[in-house]
Short mmCIF file of C-alpha atoms (C1' of nucleotides) in Angstrom, two decimals:
data_model
loop_
_atom_site.label_atom_id
_atom_site.label_comp_id
_atom_site.label_asym_id
_atom_site.label_seq_id
_atom_site.Cartn_x
_atom_site.Cartn_y
_atom_site.Cartn_z
CA MET A 217 114.13 78.90 77.30
CA ALA A 218 117.06 81.11 78.24
CA LYS A 219 117.59 79.93 81.79
CA SER A 220 119.99 81.43 84.25
CA GLU A 221 123.63 80.85 83.51
CA TYR A 222 124.99 79.81 86.86
CA LYS A 223 123.74 77.45 89.49
CA THR A 224 124.40 78.95 92.86
CA ARG A 225 123.50 78.05 96.38
CA PRO A 226 120.93 80.85 96.82
CA ARG A 227 119.27 80.07 93.55
CA ASN A 228 119.09 76.38 94.29
CA ALA A 229 117.51 77.11 97.65
CA ILE A 230 114.91 79.31 96.03
CA ILE A 231 114.08 76.83 93.29
CA LYS A 232 113.80 74.05 95.83
CA TYR A 233 111.33 76.17 97.75
CA LEU A 234 109.29 76.74 94.62
CA GLN A 235 109.14 73.07 93.81
CA ASP A 236 108.16 72.25 97.36
CA HIS A 237 105.24 74.66 97.06
CA PRO A 238 103.82 74.00 93.61
CA ASP A 239 100.22 74.85 94.35
CA THR A 240 100.40 77.82 96.64
CA ARG A 241 101.02 81.46 96.32
CA PHE A 242 103.97 82.87 98.20
CA THR A 243 105.67 86.17 98.72
CA ALA A 244 109.32 87.15 98.84
CA ARG A 245 109.02 87.06 102.59
CA ASP A 246 107.65 83.53 102.55
CA ILE A 247 110.70 82.38 100.67
CA LEU A 248 113.04 84.28 102.92
CA GLU A 249 111.57 82.57 105.95
CA GLY A 250 111.09 79.29 104.15
CA ILE A 251 114.74 78.88 103.34
CA GLY A 252 115.86 79.66 106.84
CA GLY A 253 115.56 83.33 107.55
CA ALA A 254 117.58 86.33 106.49
CA GLY A 255 121.21 85.72 105.76
CA ALA A 256 120.84 81.95 105.85
CA GLU A 257 120.68 80.79 102.27
CA ALA A 258 120.01 83.96 100.38
CA ASP A 259 119.80 87.67 100.92
CA ARG A 260 116.53 89.53 100.49
CA SER A 261 117.76 91.38 97.43
CA THR A 262 118.96 88.15 95.90
CA ILE A 263 115.52 86.66 96.34
CA TYR A 264 113.86 89.60 94.65
CA ARG A 265 116.32 89.49 91.80
CA ASN A 266 115.78 85.80 91.28
CA LEU A 267 112.02 86.04 91.49
CA GLU A 268 112.05 88.74 88.87
CA ARG A 269 114.22 86.68 86.61
CA LEU A 270 112.15 83.57 87.10
CA CYS A 271 109.07 85.53 86.13
CA GLN A 272 110.67 86.65 82.92
CA GLU A 273 111.67 83.09 82.20
CA GLY A 274 108.10 81.99 82.65
CA VAL A 275 108.84 79.74 85.60
CA LEU A 276 106.80 81.89 87.91
CA VAL A 277 103.60 83.86 87.69
CA LYS A 278 103.49 87.19 89.44
CA TYR A 279 100.43 88.98 90.70
CA LYS A 280 99.10 91.17 93.45
CA GLU A 281 96.19 90.80 95.80
CA THR A 282 94.17 93.31 97.71
CA ASP A 283 94.42 91.53 101.01
CA VAL A 284 98.08 90.60 100.75
CA ASN A 285 100.37 93.53 101.22
CA ALA A 286 103.09 92.13 98.99
CA THR A 287 103.65 90.78 95.52
CA CYS A 288 102.53 87.19 95.20
CA TYR A 289 104.26 84.57 93.11
CA GLN A 290 103.39 81.09 92.07
CA TYR A 291 105.32 78.29 90.46
CA SER A 292 103.87 77.66 87.04
CA GLY A 293 105.35 74.16 86.91
CA GLU A 294 104.68 72.09 83.84
CA HIS A 295 102.14 74.62 82.81
CA GLY A 296 104.89 76.64 81.27
CA SER A 297 104.22 80.20 80.36
CA CYS A 298 100.52 79.95 81.18
CA HIS A 299 99.46 81.46 77.89
CA ASP A 300 97.08 78.72 76.85
CA HIS A 301 94.79 78.66 79.84
CA MET A 302 93.41 80.81 82.60
CA HIS A 303 93.69 80.66 86.33
CA GLY A 304 91.33 80.15 89.20
CA GLN A 305 92.33 80.70 92.75
CA CYS A 306 91.00 79.84 96.17
CA ALA A 307 90.51 82.97 98.21
CA GLU A 308 91.18 81.07 101.38
CA CYS A 309 94.31 78.99 100.83
CA GLY A 310 95.61 80.65 97.69
CA ARG A 311 95.72 77.43 95.72
CA ILE A 312 95.74 78.03 91.99
CA PHE A 313 93.76 76.08 89.41
CA HIS A 314 94.63 75.88 85.76
CA LEU A 315 91.36 76.15 83.87
CA GLU A 316 90.84 75.53 80.21
CA ASN A 317 89.78 78.66 78.39
CA GLY A 318 86.75 76.95 76.90
CA ILE A 319 85.05 76.95 80.25
CA LEU A 320 84.24 80.61 79.76
CA ALA A 321 83.28 80.38 76.11
CA ASP A 322 79.59 81.16 76.56
CA ALA A 323 80.20 83.87 79.11
CA ALA A 324 82.83 85.43 76.88
CA GLU A 325 80.36 85.76 74.04
CA LYS A 326 77.76 87.40 76.22
CA MET A 327 80.29 89.70 77.78
CA GLU A 328 81.47 90.89 74.44
CA SER A 329 78.04 91.48 73.00
CA GLU A 330 76.48 93.00 76.10
CA TYR A 331 79.35 94.95 77.58
CA GLY A 332 81.93 95.12 74.82
CA LEU A 333 84.53 93.51 77.01
CA ALA A 334 86.77 90.90 75.37
CA ILE A 335 88.20 88.57 77.98
CA ASP A 336 91.92 88.34 78.39
CA TYR A 337 92.28 84.78 79.59
CA GLY A 338 95.89 85.21 80.54
CA LYS A 339 95.19 88.01 82.97
CA THR A 340 91.85 86.97 84.39
CA VAL A 341 91.84 85.09 87.65
CA ILE A 342 88.63 83.50 88.85
CA ILE A 343 88.43 83.81 92.61
CA GLY A 344 86.48 81.31 94.63
CA LEU A 345 86.63 78.68 97.32
CA CYS A 346 88.13 75.28 96.70
CA ARG A 347 86.42 72.13 97.87
CA ASP A 348 88.68 71.67 100.87
CA CYS A 349 88.24 75.18 102.14
CA ARG A 350 84.49 74.98 101.71
CA LYS A 351 84.41 71.88 103.86
CA LYS A 352 86.47 73.59 106.50
CA ALA A 353 84.18 76.60 106.38
CA GLU A 354 81.12 74.38 106.83
CA LYS A 355 82.63 72.74 109.87
CA LYS A 356 83.31 76.12 111.42
CA ILE A 357 79.74 77.20 110.83
CA ARG A 358 78.41 74.03 112.38
CA LYS A 359 80.59 74.59 115.44
CA ARG A 360 79.45 78.15 115.75
CA SER A 361 75.73 77.47 115.48
CA GLY A 362 74.41 77.68 119.00
CA SER A 363 77.17 79.82 120.44
CA THR A 364 76.90 83.55 119.95
CA SER A 365 80.24 85.14 120.68
CA MET B 288 73.76 102.46 103.79
CA ALA B 289 75.81 103.59 106.77
CA LYS B 290 77.67 106.45 105.22
CA SER B 291 80.16 108.66 106.96
CA GLU B 292 78.78 110.74 109.77
CA TYR B 293 80.33 114.12 109.18
CA LYS B 294 80.84 116.17 106.08
CA THR B 295 84.21 117.77 106.24
CA ARG B 296 86.32 119.75 103.84
CA PRO B 297 88.83 116.97 103.16
CA ARG B 298 86.11 114.42 102.59
CA ASN B 299 84.23 116.70 100.25
CA ALA B 300 87.37 117.32 98.25
CA ILE B 301 87.99 113.60 97.96
CA ILE B 302 84.43 112.79 96.97
CA LYS B 303 84.47 115.55 94.41
CA TYR B 304 87.61 114.06 92.94
CA LEU B 305 85.96 110.67 92.75
CA GLN B 306 82.91 112.02 90.99
CA ASP B 307 85.10 113.91 88.56
CA HIS B 308 86.86 110.67 87.67
CA PRO B 309 84.04 108.14 87.45
CA ASP B 310 85.55 105.86 84.85
CA THR B 311 89.20 105.74 85.73
CA ARG B 312 91.31 104.02 88.25
CA PHE B 313 93.34 106.20 90.58
CA THR B 314 95.72 105.84 93.48
CA ALA B 315 96.00 107.67 96.77
CA ARG B 316 98.74 109.73 95.22
CA ASP B 317 96.53 110.70 92.30
CA ILE B 318 94.00 112.10 94.70
CA LEU B 319 96.63 113.87 96.73
CA GLU B 320 97.88 115.64 93.64
CA GLY B 321 94.42 115.99 92.17
CA ILE B 322 93.09 117.99 95.06
CA GLY B 323 96.03 120.33 95.13
CA GLY B 324 99.07 118.64 96.61
CA ALA B 325 100.04 117.72 100.13
CA GLY B 326 98.59 119.88 102.85
CA ALA B 327 96.19 121.65 100.54
CA GLU B 328 92.79 120.06 101.06
CA ALA B 329 93.63 116.86 102.86
CA ASP B 330 96.54 115.12 104.47
CA ARG B 331 97.89 111.89 103.09
CA SER B 332 96.71 109.88 106.07
CA THR B 333 93.28 111.42 105.81
CA ILE B 334 93.06 110.32 102.21
CA TYR B 335 93.99 106.78 103.08
CA ARG B 336 91.50 106.67 105.91
CA ASN B 337 88.72 107.98 103.72
CA LEU B 338 89.54 105.66 100.86
CA GLU B 339 89.43 102.72 103.22
CA ARG B 340 86.10 103.81 104.60
CA LEU B 341 84.64 104.46 101.18
CA CYS B 342 85.63 100.97 100.16
CA GLN B 343 83.83 99.50 103.12
CA GLU B 344 80.80 101.57 102.27
CA GLY B 345 80.86 100.22 98.76
CA VAL B 346 81.41 103.58 97.15
CA LEU B 347 84.80 102.52 95.88
CA VAL B 348 86.32 99.36 94.53
CA LYS B 349 89.85 98.57 95.57
CA TYR B 350 92.34 96.46 93.71
CA LYS B 351 96.00 96.04 92.93
CA GLU B 352 97.83 95.70 89.71
CA THR B 353 101.13 94.15 88.95
CA ASP B 354 102.48 97.10 87.06
CA VAL B 355 101.23 99.80 89.41
CA ASN B 356 103.19 100.17 92.60
CA ALA B 357 100.22 101.30 94.63
CA THR B 358 96.69 100.31 95.50
CA CYS B 359 94.21 101.32 92.82
CA TYR B 360 90.70 102.56 93.49
CA GLN B 361 87.70 103.23 91.35
CA TYR B 362 84.41 104.94 91.93
CA SER B 363 81.63 102.42 91.74
CA GLY B 364 78.99 105.08 91.11
CA GLU B 365 75.35 104.17 91.39
CA HIS B 366 76.20 100.54 91.65
CA GLY B 367 76.22 100.73 95.39
CA SER B 368 77.67 98.01 97.49
CA CYS B 369 78.75 95.84 94.60
CA HIS B 370 77.56 92.73 96.35
CA ASP B 371 75.04 91.69 93.78
CA HIS B 372 77.22 91.64 90.72
CA MET B 373 80.75 91.03 89.62
CA HIS B 374 83.31 93.23 87.95
CA GLY B 375 85.08 93.28 84.65
CA GLN B 376 87.95 95.55 83.91
CA CYS B 377 89.78 96.78 80.88
CA ALA B 378 93.47 95.95 81.16
CA GLU B 379 94.35 99.00 79.11
CA CYS B 380 92.40 101.93 80.51
CA GLY B 381 91.33 100.46 83.83
CA ARG B 382 87.66 101.07 83.20
CA ILE B 383 85.39 98.88 85.30
CA PHE B 384 82.29 97.06 84.12
CA HIS B 385 79.51 95.88 86.36
CA LEU B 386 78.47 92.45 85.14
CA GLU B 387 75.46 90.50 86.24
CA ASN B 388 76.42 87.32 88.04
CA GLY B 389 74.27 85.21 85.76
CA ILE B 390 76.68 85.73 82.93
CA LEU B 391 78.95 83.15 84.50
CA ALA B 392 76.24 80.69 85.47
CA ASP B 393 77.22 77.93 83.05
CA ALA B 394 80.90 78.40 83.64
CA ALA B 395 80.37 78.35 87.38
CA GLU B 396 78.69 74.97 87.19
CA LYS B 397 81.47 73.47 85.13
CA MET B 398 84.10 74.96 87.34
CA GLU B 399 82.55 73.49 90.41
CA SER B 400 82.08 70.02 88.99
CA GLU B 401 85.38 69.80 87.17
CA TYR B 402 87.72 71.65 89.48
CA GLY B 403 85.81 71.97 92.73
CA LEU B 404 86.11 75.71 92.67
CA ALA B 405 83.02 77.70 93.71
CA ILE B 406 83.18 81.19 92.24
CA ASP B 407 83.19 84.16 94.54
CA TYR B 408 81.49 86.76 92.38
CA GLY B 409 82.36 89.58 94.68
CA LYS B 410 86.07 88.98 94.45
CA THR B 411 86.45 87.87 90.89
CA VAL B 412 87.42 90.45 88.31
CA ILE B 413 87.26 89.56 84.66
CA ILE B 414 90.15 91.21 82.86
CA GLY B 415 89.86 92.07 79.21
CA LEU B 416 89.90 94.83 76.66
CA CYS B 417 87.01 97.21 76.25
CA ARG B 418 85.67 98.13 72.85
CA ASP B 419 87.40 101.49 72.75
CA CYS B 420 90.79 100.13 73.64
CA ARG B 421 90.46 97.35 71.12
CA LYS B 422 89.77 99.90 68.40
CA LYS B 423 92.79 101.89 69.46
CA ALA B 424 94.89 98.74 69.46
CA GLU B 425 93.73 97.88 65.94
CA LYS B 426 94.67 101.30 64.67
CA LYS B 427 98.14 100.94 66.12
CA ILE B 428 98.58 97.59 64.47
CA ARG B 429 97.46 99.00 61.14
CA LYS B 430 99.96 101.82 61.46
CA ARG B 431 102.75 99.42 62.31
CA SER B 432 102.11 96.99 59.48
CA GLY B 433 104.82 97.72 56.97
CA SER B 434 107.26 99.29 59.36
CA THR B 435 109.49 96.97 61.36
CA SER B 436 111.02 98.77 64.28
"C1'" DT C 50 140.76 84.44 84.69
"C1'" DT C 51 136.35 86.52 83.50
"C1'" DG C 52 132.11 88.02 84.41
"C1'" DC C 53 127.86 86.90 86.58
"C1'" DG C 54 125.54 86.54 90.99
"C1'" DT C 55 125.60 87.73 95.66
"C1'" DG C 56 125.67 90.27 100.10
"C1'" DC C 57 125.41 94.46 102.32
"C1'" DA C 58 123.62 98.80 103.14
"C1'" DA C 59 120.95 102.47 102.09
"C1'" DA C 60 117.30 104.72 99.81
"C1'" DG C 61 112.62 105.28 97.74
"C1'" DG C 62 107.89 104.64 97.87
"C1'" DT C 63 103.46 103.35 99.83
"C1'" DT C 64 100.66 102.67 103.73
"C1'" DT C 65 99.74 102.58 108.73
"C1'" DT C 66 99.50 104.33 113.38
"C1'" DG C 67 99.44 107.28 117.80
"C1'" DC C 68 98.30 111.38 119.65
"C1'" DA C 69 96.72 115.96 120.26
"C1'" DT C 70 93.89 119.30 118.08
"C1'" DG C 71 90.00 121.18 115.55
"C1'" DG C 72 85.39 121.22 113.79
"C1'" DC C 73 80.78 119.31 112.74
"C1'" DA C 74 76.25 118.15 114.52
"C1'" DT D 121 79.40 120.10 124.44
"C1'" DG D 122 80.75 115.52 122.82
"C1'" DC D 123 82.64 112.88 119.63
"C1'" DC D 124 84.47 112.10 115.16
"C1'" DA D 125 87.75 113.36 111.68
"C1'" DT D 126 91.92 115.54 110.74
"C1'" DG D 127 96.85 116.88 110.71
"C1'" DC D 128 101.33 115.92 111.94
"C1'" DA D 129 105.08 113.03 112.57
"C1'" DA D 130 107.13 108.89 112.78
"C1'" DA D 131 107.39 104.17 111.84
"C1'" DA D 132 106.66 99.83 109.37
"C1'" DC D 133 106.83 97.62 105.33
"C1'" DC D 134 107.99 96.08 100.70
"C1'" DT D 135 111.02 96.71 96.99
"C1'" DT D 136 114.87 98.62 94.37
"C1'" DT D 137 119.56 100.02 93.61
"C1'" DG D 138 124.81 100.77 93.82
"C1'" DC D 139 128.94 98.84 94.77
"C1'" DA D 140 132.55 95.71 95.92
"C1'" DC D 141 133.51 90.96 96.55
"C1'" DG D 142 133.22 85.92 95.83
"C1'" DC D 143 132.48 82.09 93.15
"C1'" DA D 144 130.97 79.23 89.13
"C1'" DA D 145 132.35 78.06 84.58
#
DNA sequence: TTGCGTGCAAAGGTTTTGCATGGCA
DNA sequence: TGCCATGCAAAACCTTTGCACGCAA
């Protein structure tokens, strides 16, 4: 993997942030604030440039979401380039799951025969609610029941 | 379905554009240009406001793509509010497929037991290649075989 | 020393918002 | 007539880019 050539303070700060947030999505702004605000450890443009590079190197995954008005990134960790599996994501907390492709095998067959659509596992992201967020949601509902705001 | 209350010239122009482009994704800019440029039939802000409303009404589907620097929309046609099924999309041409939820039934079970992720059918979009685009892709490959750029 | 990476500043693009006006029902 | 939708203008926001300087190797 052709990694970056130099190790600089801004880059180290960014990479540290990524490793500290292995299972969450984040935006350029999150990093900017996470490493201590503008001008602290890295400039905004530097962050964008590094994120772009890290994506090309396969360290990060890049995607967009309807309800987030910015490009989202996620550390791909030991999962490398993410070519051999697909992703699931919690709509609530943004946590990403690495799912084996086989899990969609049956559905893929049906989809191809009935609709003609051949799944691209690398690009598909299954959206749902993770266990933790479902529990939280249940608690909220329980609290609400009885009070009509 | 609580549709818009008034029928105005800008809204008609927008809806006509949507119906003329039933199987393609488009952006706010596409509409702006499609209906005759800025100031012709509808203002930019009017387009955004109508698109937003049409999404809430279920007439349109809204999504973002990594390689398109704008929000994409697509006419959901007779499929109404899109609550009772999920969507597939061709990565190449942007065409959207309306898939019955049941198609993922088995996968959903596995996903929940193995990863704890409960699928949100309304938000999940299966990305793939449609039949047409696959044929086109095959032709390209055939043409290329023999010539190394 | 060399050249890459950074900071700074400005620009480009999309999308949102406030307010007064115009038009539909 | 009353109220909603629109147009206009400006702002907010994310992201990209050019250029000169600093710093790692």
